[in-house]
Amino acid sequence: MTAPGTVEFRDVALDYRIYHDRTLSLMESVLNLFGRRSSSETFRALDNLTFSVAPGESVAIIGPNGAGKSTTLKLLAGIYEPTLGVVSTEGRTATLLDLGVGFHPELTGAENVYLNGALLGLGRASMEELLPEIAEFAQLERFMDTPVKYYSSGMFMRLGFSLATSVDPEILLVDEVLAVGDASFQSRCYDRIYSYRGSGRTIVFVSHDMEAVSRLCERVIWLDHGKVVRDGSPGDVLPEYLSSSSRRRSEDGSVAPREWGSREVWFDRVELTDSTGTPRRRFRAGERLRVKALIRARDGERVEDIVWGFSIHRTDGETVVGVNNLELNRPLLTVEGRLEAELEIELQVREPGNYLMGLALTDPVRGRDYHWLDYHFPLELLGPRRTGPVKLVDAEWHW
């Protein structure tokens, strides 16, 4: 017998049918019944996908838009049926896909709790015991007897989150829906999800937030075009995925990564982390960005007075920060064979958005460019926008 909390995909494929024309009138609908057909094609969203998740594992599914991440969760939730292959889950499954889906607008918050409990196989007595906890966590104690059609979108989502996470599921499916309520409530949401780790519950988490993935999950499955690219620990998968994302952005019109140098010394390995050592590419104002590097010297030689510089650029190539340890009167590097070194940076974020970081090892006194990695490391810097990105000067209409 399969243990509760087990998830399995075996050779799963899912096809969507895409229609290229649309019916414009009742007459066209009638004609279609007598032989006229719309042109269409089949799109394979998942392509012979195979993986399994053991009870109690926390697994993130990552990938670019259109990779098949949300489709995978909807198959696990039973919303879709696979075209080919087998999808199996064992135990009660709670979904955080579209919060509040399944709520009836004419029913009160409490009545919707009972209704959704029944859909999960829980009786009214069980839900009555859970109701105070659900209302308290959602901060809706005064509104549980109000029809949910009068709820704000925030109230609606808070109730959906609280309900889904209070029914003691063996499997929890999360599809990046935790931006509910204010910052305090979001923090409580993440704390509740994180508390599931080590409790025997299985978590399958889809997100573009690599910080949350690193904190929450012990395993990462990287999808692209419906197939598994990598499956392993966050430390193994995330750096490669982020580098791939950087290359993808450069192909979409951003500046391309560049590398050059004489390589008497060079960056053998580079990892961007937060101050705790967790790999990240998203940083808020006031957080310290740590660059951990393994630097090697050719043939084990000793190289002194190395200047380590870094730069930060907009995605169009404009440099916004550029400095090195020599300019800031910090000690220069000496590498003999190999050196594990760290650079800690704190930035003031005046304009939130996506940026690219570059690194360089040089000796300006001797005129040596040892190793340059330009535009290699994508960053997302978060913070309040101080001024609007565009200001209107004038507008005129002519005809």
Short mmCIF file of C-alpha atoms in Angstrom, two decimals, residues 17-18 32 38 40 67-68 80 103 149 186 196 208 235-236 259 276 319 341 350-351 361 395:
data_model
loop_
_atom_site.label_atom_id
_atom_site.label_comp_id
_atom_site.label_asym_id
_atom_site.label_seq_id
_atom_site.Cartn_x
_atom_site.Cartn_y
_atom_site.Cartn_z
CA ARG A 17 -5.97 21.92 -28.46
CA ILE A 18 -5.37 25.42 -29.85
CA ASN A 32 -19.97 24.30 -38.19
CA SER A 38 -12.30 25.51 -37.17
CA SER A 40 -6.69 23.83 -34.77
CA ALA A 67 7.45 25.39 -18.92
CA GLY A 68 4.51 23.34 -17.55
CA TYR A 80 -6.83 18.08 -15.46
CA PHE A 103 -16.56 29.38 -2.83
CA LYS A 149 -19.94 38.18 -2.23
CA GLN A 186 2.11 37.48 4.03
CA TYR A 196 4.97 22.18 7.43
CA HIS A 208 9.63 32.31 -9.44
CA GLY A 235 22.44 24.36 -4.24
CA ASP A 236 23.01 22.26 -7.36
CA GLU A 259 33.94 36.91 -20.64
CA THR A 276 23.02 33.36 5.75
CA THR A 319 26.28 50.86 -15.63
CA ALA A 341 36.91 34.60 -1.01
CA ARG A 350 16.55 53.90 -5.67
CA GLU A 351 14.93 52.22 -8.68
CA LEU A 361 40.01 40.35 -11.39
CA ALA A 395 0.19 65.01 -25.30
#
